[in-house]
PDB file of C-alpha atoms in Angstrom:
ATOM      1  CA  MET I  24      -0.564 -14.338 -25.647  1.00 70.00           C
ATOM      2  CA  ASN I  25      -1.707 -13.816 -22.060  1.00 89.00           C
ATOM      3  CA  THR I  26      -1.233 -10.567 -20.196  1.00 95.00           C
ATOM      4  CA  ILE I  27       0.542 -11.331 -16.921  1.00 96.00           C
ATOM      5  CA  ILE I  28       0.072  -9.061 -13.916  1.00 97.00           C
ATOM      6  CA  TYR I  29       2.217  -9.371 -10.795  1.00 97.00           C
ATOM      7  CA  ILE I  30       1.007  -7.573  -7.669  1.00 97.00           C
ATOM      8  CA  ILE I  31       3.945  -6.889  -5.364  1.00 98.00           C
ATOM      9  CA  GLY I  32       3.370  -5.170  -2.041  1.00 96.00           C
ATOM     10  CA  THR I  33       6.190  -3.212  -0.444  1.00 95.00           C
ATOM     11  CA  CYS I  34       6.961  -1.390   2.810  1.00 93.00           C
ATOM     12  CA  HIS I  35       8.132   1.694   0.863  1.00 93.00           C
ATOM     13  CA  GLY I  36      11.641   1.105   2.187  1.00 93.00           C
ATOM     14  CA  ASN I  37      13.832  -1.237   4.196  1.00 94.00           C
ATOM     15  CA  THR I  38      12.412  -2.674   7.401  1.00 92.00           C
ATOM     16  CA  THR I  39      13.752  -5.376   9.681  1.00 90.00           C
ATOM     17  CA  GLY I  40      12.412  -8.002   7.279  1.00 92.00           C
ATOM     18  CA  PHE I  41      11.666  -6.284   3.967  1.00 94.00           C
ATOM     19  CA  LYS I  42      14.693  -5.281   1.914  1.00 96.00           C
ATOM     20  CA  VAL I  43      14.745  -3.147  -1.229  1.00 96.00           C
ATOM     21  CA  ASP I  44      17.398  -5.474  -2.635  1.00 97.00           C
ATOM     22  CA  ASP I  45      14.919  -8.364  -2.462  1.00 96.00           C
ATOM     23  CA  LEU I  46      12.475  -6.362  -4.569  1.00 97.00           C
ATOM     24  CA  TYR I  47      15.207  -5.739  -7.128  1.00 97.00           C
ATOM     25  CA  LYS I  48      15.875  -9.485  -7.275  1.00 96.00           C
ATOM     26  CA  GLN I  49      12.190 -10.134  -7.942  1.00 96.00           C
ATOM     27  CA  LEU I  50      12.256  -7.688 -10.850  1.00 97.00           C
ATOM     28  CA  LEU I  51      15.273  -9.533 -12.249  1.00 96.00           C
ATOM     29  CA  GLU I  52      13.352 -12.796 -12.021  1.00 95.00           C
ATOM     30  CA  ILE I  53      10.109 -11.505 -13.518  1.00 95.00           C
ATOM     31  CA  LYS I  54      11.618  -9.395 -16.321  1.00 96.00           C
ATOM     32  CA  PRO I  55       8.590  -7.084 -16.700  1.00 97.00           C
ATOM     33  CA  ASP I  56       7.756  -5.099 -19.809  1.00 98.00           C
ATOM     34  CA  VAL I  57       5.913  -2.495 -17.726  1.00 98.00           C
ATOM     35  CA  ILE I  58       6.297  -1.412 -14.090  1.00 99.00           C
ATOM     36  CA  LEU I  59       3.391   0.459 -12.515  1.00 98.00           C
ATOM     37  CA  ASP I  60       4.521   2.870  -9.818  1.00 97.00           C
ATOM     38  CA  GLU I  61       2.299   4.086  -6.969  1.00 96.00           C
ATOM     39  CA  SER I  62       2.439   7.697  -8.116  1.00 95.00           C
ATOM     40  CA  PRO I  63      -0.542   9.828  -9.216  1.00 96.00           C
ATOM     41  CA  ILE I  64      -1.787   9.221 -12.739  1.00 97.00           C
ATOM     42  CA  ASP I  65      -1.505  12.956 -13.452  1.00 95.00           C
ATOM     43  CA  ASN I  66       2.022  13.262 -12.045  1.00 91.00           C
ATOM     44  CA  LYS I  67       3.581  16.458 -13.440  1.00 89.00           C
ATOM     45  CA  TRP I  68       7.139  15.194 -12.951  1.00 91.00           C
ATOM     46  CA  PRO I  69       8.945  13.141 -15.611  1.00 94.00           C
ATOM     47  CA  MET I  70       8.980   9.575 -14.284  1.00 96.00           C
ATOM     48  CA  MET I  71      12.767   9.279 -14.026  1.00 96.00           C
ATOM     49  CA  ASP I  72      12.953  12.542 -12.071  1.00 96.00           C
ATOM     50  CA  TRP I  73      10.129  11.347  -9.841  1.00 96.00           C
ATOM     51  CA  LEU I  74      11.851   8.032  -9.110  1.00 97.00           C
ATOM     52  CA  LYS I  75      15.155   9.736  -8.355  1.00 97.00           C
ATOM     53  CA  GLY I  76      13.408  12.162  -6.011  1.00 97.00           C
ATOM     54  CA  CYS I  77      11.595   9.337  -4.202  1.00 96.00           C
ATOM     55  CA  ALA I  78      14.786   7.304  -3.881  1.00 97.00           C
ATOM     56  CA  ASP I  79      16.611  10.306  -2.434  1.00 96.00           C
ATOM     57  CA  TYR I  80      13.755  11.064  -0.016  1.00 95.00           C
ATOM     58  CA  SER I  81      13.836   7.458   1.245  1.00 95.00           C
ATOM     59  CA  LYS I  82      17.608   6.995   1.183  1.00 94.00           C
ATOM     60  CA  LYS I  83      17.737   6.263   4.923  1.00 94.00           C
ATOM     61  CA  ARG I  84      15.537   3.237   4.186  1.00 95.00           C
ATOM     62  CA  GLY I  85      17.380   2.011   1.122  1.00 96.00           C
ATOM     63  CA  GLY I  86      15.622   4.324  -1.327  1.00 96.00           C
ATOM     64  CA  GLY I  87      12.308   2.463  -1.315  1.00 95.00           C
ATOM     65  CA  GLU I  88      10.897   0.727  -4.373  1.00 97.00           C
ATOM     66  CA  ALA I  89      12.093   3.671  -6.481  1.00 97.00           C
ATOM     67  CA  ALA I  90      15.698   2.611  -5.845  1.00 98.00           C
ATOM     68  CA  ALA I  91      14.932  -0.962  -6.882  1.00 98.00           C
ATOM     69  CA  VAL I  92      13.260   0.235 -10.088  1.00 98.00           C
ATOM     70  CA  LEU I  93      16.081   2.638 -10.952  1.00 98.00           C
ATOM     71  CA  ARG I  94      18.639  -0.089 -10.412  1.00 98.00           C
ATOM     72  CA  TYR I  95      16.656  -2.456 -12.623  1.00 98.00           C
ATOM     73  CA  LEU I  96      16.343   0.151 -15.379  1.00 98.00           C
ATOM     74  CA  GLU I  97      20.126   0.480 -15.622  1.00 96.00           C
ATOM     75  CA  ASP I  98      20.247  -2.778 -17.598  1.00 95.00           C
ATOM     76  CA  HIS I  99      16.634  -2.862 -18.838  1.00 96.00           C
ATOM     77  CA  GLN I 100      16.115   0.540 -20.419  1.00 94.00           C
ATOM     78  CA  ALA I 101      13.246  -0.567 -22.667  1.00 96.00           C
ATOM     79  CA  VAL I 102      10.984  -1.137 -19.664  1.00 98.00           C
ATOM     80  CA  GLU I 103       8.204   1.420 -19.268  1.00 98.00           C
ATOM     81  CA  VAL I 104       7.482   2.832 -15.813  1.00 98.00           C
ATOM     82  CA  LEU I 105       4.028   4.373 -15.492  1.00 98.00           C
ATOM     83  CA  PRO I 106       1.920   5.965 -12.713  1.00 98.00           C
ATOM     84  CA  TYR I 107      -1.414   4.497 -11.610  1.00 98.00           C
ATOM     85  CA  ASP I 108      -2.508   6.151  -8.338  1.00 97.00           C
ATOM     86  CA  ILE I 109      -5.542   8.439  -8.070  1.00 96.00           C
ATOM     87  CA  LYS I 110      -5.519  11.741  -9.927  1.00 96.00           C
ATOM     88  CA  GLY I 111      -4.569  14.709  -7.741  1.00 93.00           C
ATOM     89  CA  ARG I 112      -3.258  12.588  -4.857  1.00 92.00           C
ATOM     90  CA  ASN I 113      -0.300  14.770  -3.903  1.00 86.00           C
ATOM     91  CA  ASP I 114      -2.222  18.043  -4.094  1.00 88.00           C
ATOM     92  CA  TYR I 115      -5.052  16.542  -2.035  1.00 88.00           C
ATOM     93  CA  PHE I 116      -2.675  15.403   0.715  1.00 84.00           C
ATOM     94  CA  ILE I 117      -1.140  18.868   0.901  1.00 85.00           C
ATOM     95  CA  LYS I 118      -4.427  20.781   0.699  1.00 87.00           C
ATOM     96  CA  MET I 119      -6.246  18.670   3.299  1.00 85.00           C
ATOM     97  CA  LYS I 120      -3.185  18.293   5.579  1.00 88.00           C
ATOM     98  CA  LEU I 121      -4.113  14.640   6.026  1.00 80.00           C
ATOM     99  CA  SER I 122      -0.879  13.576   7.714  1.00 84.00           C
ATOM    100  CA  GLU I 123      -1.088  16.379  10.278  1.00 90.00           C
ATOM    101  CA  LYS I 124      -4.731  15.601  11.060  1.00 90.00           C
ATOM    102  CA  GLU I 125      -4.052  11.894  11.416  1.00 89.00           C
ATOM    103  CA  GLN I 126      -1.156  12.627  13.752  1.00 92.00           C
ATOM    104  CA  ALA I 127      -3.295  14.991  15.844  1.00 94.00           C
ATOM    105  CA  PHE I 128      -5.938  12.297  16.392  1.00 95.00           C
ATOM    106  CA  ASN I 129      -3.291   9.702  17.270  1.00 93.00           C
ATOM    107  CA  GLU I 130      -1.775  12.045  19.854  1.00 96.00           C
ATOM    108  CA  ALA I 131      -5.205  12.783  21.321  1.00 97.00           C
ATOM    109  CA  CYS I 132      -5.845   9.046  21.692  1.00 96.00           C
ATOM    110  CA  LYS I 133      -2.512   8.435  23.406  1.00 95.00           C
ATOM    111  CA  SER I 134      -3.143  11.270  25.843  1.00 97.00           C
ATOM    112  CA  TYR I 135      -6.734  10.243  26.619  1.00 98.00           C
ATOM    113  CA  PHE I 136      -6.042   6.554  27.191  1.00 97.00           C
ATOM    114  CA  LYS I 137      -3.280   7.307  29.694  1.00 96.00           C
ATOM    115  CA  GLN I 138      -5.955   8.682  32.018  1.00 96.00           C
ATOM    116  CA  GLN I 139      -7.422   6.413  34.688  1.00 95.00           C
ATOM    117  CA  THR I 140     -10.819   7.975  33.986  1.00 96.00           C
ATOM    118  CA  ALA I 141     -10.811   6.814  30.353  1.00 97.00           C
ATOM    119  CA  HIS I 142     -13.979   5.009  29.288  1.00 98.00           C
ATOM    120  CA  PRO I 143     -13.384   1.269  29.967  1.00 98.00           C
ATOM    121  CA  THR I 144     -15.010  -0.004  26.772  1.00 98.00           C
ATOM    122  CA  ALA I 145     -13.201   2.585  24.680  1.00 98.00           C
ATOM    123  CA  THR I 146      -9.941   1.614  26.386  1.00 98.00           C
ATOM    124  CA  TYR I 147     -10.495  -2.064  25.633  1.00 98.00           C
ATOM    125  CA  LEU I 148     -11.206  -1.367  21.957  1.00 97.00           C
ATOM    126  CA  TYR I 149      -8.220   0.946  21.585  1.00 96.00           C
ATOM    127  CA  LYS I 150      -5.899  -1.656  23.119  1.00 95.00           C
ATOM    128  CA  LEU I 151      -7.422  -4.305  20.862  1.00 94.00           C
ATOM    129  CA  ILE I 152      -6.338  -2.378  17.766  1.00 92.00           C
ATOM    130  CA  GLU I 153      -2.920  -1.593  19.243  1.00 90.00           C
ATOM    131  CA  ASN I 154      -2.308  -5.233  20.147  1.00 89.00           C
ATOM    132  CA  MET I 155      -3.461  -6.415  16.752  1.00 87.00           C
ATOM    133  CA  GLY I 156      -1.000  -4.056  15.086  1.00 84.00           C
ATOM    134  CA  ARG I 157       1.812  -5.438  17.228  1.00 82.00           C
ATOM    135  CA  LYS I 158       0.738  -9.038  16.674  1.00 78.00           C
ATOM    136  CA  PHE I 159       0.578  -8.652  12.902  1.00 78.00           C
ATOM    137  CA  GLY I 160       3.845  -6.711  12.856  1.00 69.00           C
ATOM    138  CA  PHE I 161       2.531  -3.480  11.354  1.00 69.00           C
ATOM    139  CA  HIS I 162       5.340  -0.981  11.919  1.00 70.00           C
ATOM    140  CA  GLU I 163       7.065   1.361   9.492  1.00 68.00           C
ATOM    141  CA  THR I 164      10.625   0.179  10.176  1.00 75.00           C
ATOM    142  CA  ARG I 165      10.474  -2.706  12.686  1.00 80.00           C
ATOM    143  CA  ASP I 166       8.208  -4.992  10.642  1.00 82.00           C
ATOM    144  CA  LYS I 167       9.986  -8.372  10.658  1.00 86.00           C
ATOM    145  CA  ARG I 168       8.162  -9.880   7.688  1.00 89.00           C
ATOM    146  CA  THR I 169      10.056 -10.490   4.474  1.00 93.00           C
ATOM    147  CA  ILE I 170       8.927  -9.569   0.963  1.00 95.00           C
ATOM    148  CA  PHE I 171       7.604 -13.121   0.641  1.00 95.00           C
ATOM    149  CA  GLU I 172       5.576 -12.931   3.848  1.00 93.00           C
ATOM    150  CA  ILE I 173       3.897  -9.600   3.083  1.00 93.00           C
ATOM    151  CA  ASN I 174       3.060 -10.864  -0.409  1.00 95.00           C
ATOM    152  CA  SER I 175       0.942 -13.752   0.783  1.00 93.00           C
ATOM    153  CA  PRO I 176      -2.791 -14.415   1.187  1.00 93.00           C
ATOM    154  CA  HIS I 177      -2.153 -14.732   4.929  1.00 92.00           C
ATOM    155  CA  CYS I 178      -0.911 -11.134   5.174  1.00 92.00           C
ATOM    156  CA  ASP I 179      -3.726  -9.918   2.912  1.00 94.00           C
ATOM    157  CA  VAL I 180      -6.275 -11.353   5.363  1.00 94.00           C
ATOM    158  CA  GLN I 181      -4.485  -9.692   8.270  1.00 92.00           C
ATOM    159  CA  VAL I 182      -4.519  -6.294   6.572  1.00 92.00           C
ATOM    160  CA  GLU I 183      -8.145  -6.526   5.451  1.00 94.00           C
ATOM    161  CA  THR I 184      -9.225  -7.563   8.957  1.00 93.00           C
ATOM    162  CA  TYR I 185      -7.166  -4.812  10.573  1.00 92.00           C
ATOM    163  CA  ILE I 186      -8.568  -2.054   8.354  1.00 92.00           C
ATOM    164  CA  SER I 187     -12.125  -3.313   8.834  1.00 94.00           C
ATOM    165  CA  LEU I 188     -11.677  -3.287  12.608  1.00 93.00           C
ATOM    166  CA  ILE I 189     -10.146   0.188  12.530  1.00 92.00           C
ATOM    167  CA  ARG I 190     -13.362   1.437  10.943  1.00 94.00           C
ATOM    168  CA  GLN I 191     -15.577  -0.297  13.497  1.00 96.00           C
ATOM    169  CA  VAL I 192     -13.465   0.539  16.540  1.00 96.00           C
ATOM    170  CA  ASN I 193     -13.114   4.212  15.681  1.00 96.00           C
ATOM    171  CA  LYS I 194     -16.835   4.472  15.011  1.00 97.00           C
ATOM    172  CA  ALA I 195     -17.318   3.226  18.570  1.00 98.00           C
ATOM    173  CA  LEU I 196     -14.650   5.564  19.971  1.00 98.00           C
ATOM    174  CA  PHE I 197     -16.352   8.599  18.469  1.00 98.00           C
ATOM    175  CA  ASN I 198     -19.618   7.514  20.107  1.00 98.00           C
ATOM    176  CA  LEU I 199     -18.063   6.740  23.486  1.00 98.00           C
ATOM    177  CA  VAL I 200     -15.574   9.601  23.889  1.00 98.00           C
ATOM    178  CA  PRO I 201     -17.012  13.113  23.341  1.00 97.00           C
ATOM    179  CA  GLU I 202     -13.489  14.590  23.323  1.00 95.00           C
ATOM    180  CA  PHE I 203     -12.811  12.834  20.027  1.00 97.00           C
ATOM    181  CA  SER I 204     -15.720  14.406  18.157  1.00 96.00           C
ATOM    182  CA  GLN I 205     -13.510  17.168  16.716  1.00 95.00           C
ATOM    183  CA  TYR I 206     -11.475  14.512  14.846  1.00 96.00           C
ATOM    184  CA  GLU I 207     -14.351  12.443  13.505  1.00 96.00           C
ATOM    185  CA  ARG I 208     -15.000  14.259  10.227  1.00 94.00           C
ATOM    186  CA  ASP I 209     -11.335  14.247   9.215  1.00 92.00           C
ATOM    187  CA  PHE I 210     -10.913  10.602  10.214  1.00 93.00           C
ATOM    188  CA  TRP I 211     -13.631   9.466   7.824  1.00 94.00           C
ATOM    189  CA  LYS I 212     -12.295  11.765   5.123  1.00 91.00           C
ATOM    190  CA  ILE I 213      -8.907  10.077   5.383  1.00 89.00           C
ATOM    191  CA  LEU I 214     -10.281   6.522   5.317  1.00 91.00           C
ATOM    192  CA  ASN I 215     -12.702   7.264   2.502  1.00 92.00           C
ATOM    193  CA  PHE I 216      -9.953   8.909   0.470  1.00 92.00           C
ATOM    194  CA  HIS I 217      -7.819   5.783   0.730  1.00 92.00           C
ATOM    195  CA  ALA I 218     -10.823   3.703  -0.368  1.00 94.00           C
ATOM    196  CA  ARG I 219     -11.232   5.977  -3.400  1.00 95.00           C
ATOM    197  CA  ARG I 220      -7.543   5.542  -4.111  1.00 96.00           C
ATOM    198  CA  ASP I 221      -7.946   1.778  -4.195  1.00 97.00           C
ATOM    199  CA  LYS I 222     -10.809   2.025  -6.690  1.00 97.00           C
ATOM    200  CA  ALA I 223      -8.888   4.454  -8.890  1.00 97.00           C
ATOM    201  CA  MET I 224      -5.807   2.243  -8.799  1.00 98.00           C
ATOM    202  CA  ILE I 225      -7.839  -0.751  -9.952  1.00 98.00           C
ATOM    203  CA  THR I 226      -9.389   1.229 -12.811  1.00 98.00           C
ATOM    204  CA  ASN I 227      -6.028   2.567 -13.958  1.00 98.00           C
ATOM    205  CA  ILE I 228      -4.377  -0.859 -13.792  1.00 98.00           C
ATOM    206  CA  LEU I 229      -7.195  -2.347 -15.865  1.00 97.00           C
ATOM    207  CA  ASN I 230      -6.727   0.383 -18.456  1.00 97.00           C
ATOM    208  CA  TYR I 231      -3.044  -0.490 -18.684  1.00 97.00           C
ATOM    209  CA  THR I 232      -3.839  -4.188 -19.142  1.00 96.00           C
ATOM    210  CA  GLN I 233      -5.877  -3.235 -22.205  1.00 94.00           C
ATOM    211  CA  GLN I 234      -3.125  -0.973 -23.487  1.00 96.00           C
ATOM    212  CA  TYR I 235      -0.384  -3.555 -22.952  1.00 97.00           C
ATOM    213  CA  LYS I 236      -2.060  -6.808 -23.935  1.00 95.00           C
ATOM    214  CA  GLY I 237       0.289  -9.761 -24.053  1.00 95.00           C
ATOM    215  CA  LYS I 238       2.852  -7.978 -21.881  1.00 97.00           C
ATOM    216  CA  THR I 239       4.127  -8.673 -18.381  1.00 97.00           C
ATOM    217  CA  LEU I 240       3.196  -5.960 -15.883  1.00 98.00           C
ATOM    218  CA  VAL I 241       4.445  -5.514 -12.330  1.00 98.00           C
ATOM    219  CA  VAL I 242       2.280  -3.423 -10.002  1.00 98.00           C
ATOM    220  CA  LEU I 243       4.234  -2.031  -7.045  1.00 98.00           C
ATOM    221  CA  CYS I 244       2.060  -0.919  -4.137  1.00 97.00           C
ATOM    222  CA  GLY I 245       2.208  -0.311  -0.429  1.00 94.00           C
ATOM    223  CA  TYR I 246       1.092  -3.651   0.948  1.00 93.00           C
ATOM    224  CA  PHE I 247      -1.916  -2.119   2.741  1.00 93.00           C
ATOM    225  CA  HIS I 248      -3.389  -1.533  -0.728  1.00 95.00           C
ATOM    226  CA  ARG I 249      -2.552  -5.019  -1.998  1.00 96.00           C
ATOM    227  CA  TYR I 250      -5.624  -6.953  -0.858  1.00 96.00           C
ATOM    228  CA  ALA I 251      -8.062  -4.371  -2.275  1.00 96.00           C
ATOM    229  CA  ILE I 252      -6.221  -4.219  -5.603  1.00 98.00           C
ATOM    230  CA  ILE I 253      -6.164  -8.011  -5.891  1.00 97.00           C
ATOM    231  CA  LYS I 254      -9.848  -8.282  -5.012  1.00 96.00           C
ATOM    232  CA  GLY I 255     -10.842  -5.667  -7.585  1.00 96.00           C
ATOM    233  CA  LEU I 256      -8.645  -7.052 -10.354  1.00 97.00           C
ATOM    234  CA  ARG I 257      -9.650 -10.658  -9.747  1.00 94.00           C
ATOM    235  CA  GLU I 258     -13.319  -9.790 -10.166  1.00 92.00           C
ATOM    236  CA  SER I 259     -12.735  -7.700 -13.290  1.00 94.00           C
ATOM    237  CA  LEU I 260     -10.340 -10.144 -14.961  1.00 93.00           C
ATOM    238  CA  LYS I 261     -12.139 -13.417 -14.206  1.00 88.00           C
ATOM    239  CA  ASN I 262     -13.456 -13.761 -17.775  1.00 86.00           C
ATOM    240  CA  SER I 263     -10.308 -12.477 -19.479  1.00 90.00           C
ATOM    241  CA  ASP I 264      -7.117 -14.179 -20.632  1.00 88.00           C
ATOM    242  CA  SER I 265      -5.026 -12.168 -18.162  1.00 93.00           C
ATOM    243  CA  ARG I 266      -3.175 -13.984 -15.398  1.00 93.00           C
ATOM    244  CA  LEU I 267      -2.939 -12.453 -11.942  1.00 94.00           C
ATOM    245  CA  ILE I 268       0.109 -13.562  -9.947  1.00 94.00           C
ATOM    246  CA  ILE I 269      -0.041 -12.620  -6.293  1.00 93.00           C
ATOM    247  CA  ASP I 270       1.843 -15.086  -4.114  1.00 86.00           C
ATOM    248  CA  LEU I 271       5.612 -14.899  -3.712  1.00 79.00           C
ATOM    249  CA  SER I 272       7.780 -17.671  -2.343  1.00 66.00           C
ATOM    250  CA  SER I 273      11.501 -17.708  -1.670  1.00 41.00           C
ATOM    251  CA  SER I 274      12.216 -19.624  -4.867  1.00 38.00           C
ATOM    252  CA  ILE I 275       9.361 -19.242  -7.366  1.00 44.00           C
ATOM    253  CA  MET I 276       6.351 -17.131  -8.172  1.00 44.00           C
ATOM    254  CA  LYS I 277       3.175 -19.092  -7.560  1.00 42.00           C
ATOM    255  CA  GLN I 278       0.368 -18.411  -9.989  1.00 40.00           C
ATOM    256  CA  LYS I 279      -3.128 -17.670  -8.759  1.00 40.00           C
ATOM    257  CA  SER I 280      -6.201 -17.226 -10.866  1.00 38.00           C
TER     258      SER I 280
END
């Protein structure tokens, strides 16, 4: 019997287009044996407590994927919910103050590029990234894309292109704007940490596919991780009997190999 792996990207809560209720409906359709949650593999909290805490934290946005999972578990108690994110993720975020450092750099950019004396090439590149984000719809709450649109090869290409350009543009900004040099080290730490997360996620998912052979697994992830996870799994599973299902439509799940 084949192991079936669904990769479902989320916005971690309701947006204009993405609704937690739609994720719940997908779980009802798929009927997974195992749900992999984007929580650290060494999570010290019992999974049910963790999910309840996440749902409460995100209650203003419908409770996030945790709410969809908890709702699904009410009538499907035999389903296992397991963590798969990088070991030590939460402690690392707190210790390194990644969110605060990212916010500080963003504020510095906004302030600098309001100045008429801002470097013209740097200004062009910064606006390029900003405009791309608006064009693709990347926004925490105002993203208009539905669950079906963010779980598509088209969106995966957008995200991969956007992240690649962020690396290249910020490399240029650090070279062109001396004022940004104080943020450079932390910027690369943040991006490299997320790249390590992707690799760890892939490894942990693969371990679960070995542990749960012949089962149906659903991997829930922030959709910015989706393309990297799919790429890593596709390469590792190409000679296996596992099936990777990545493309959602409004009526059926389309299978991709």
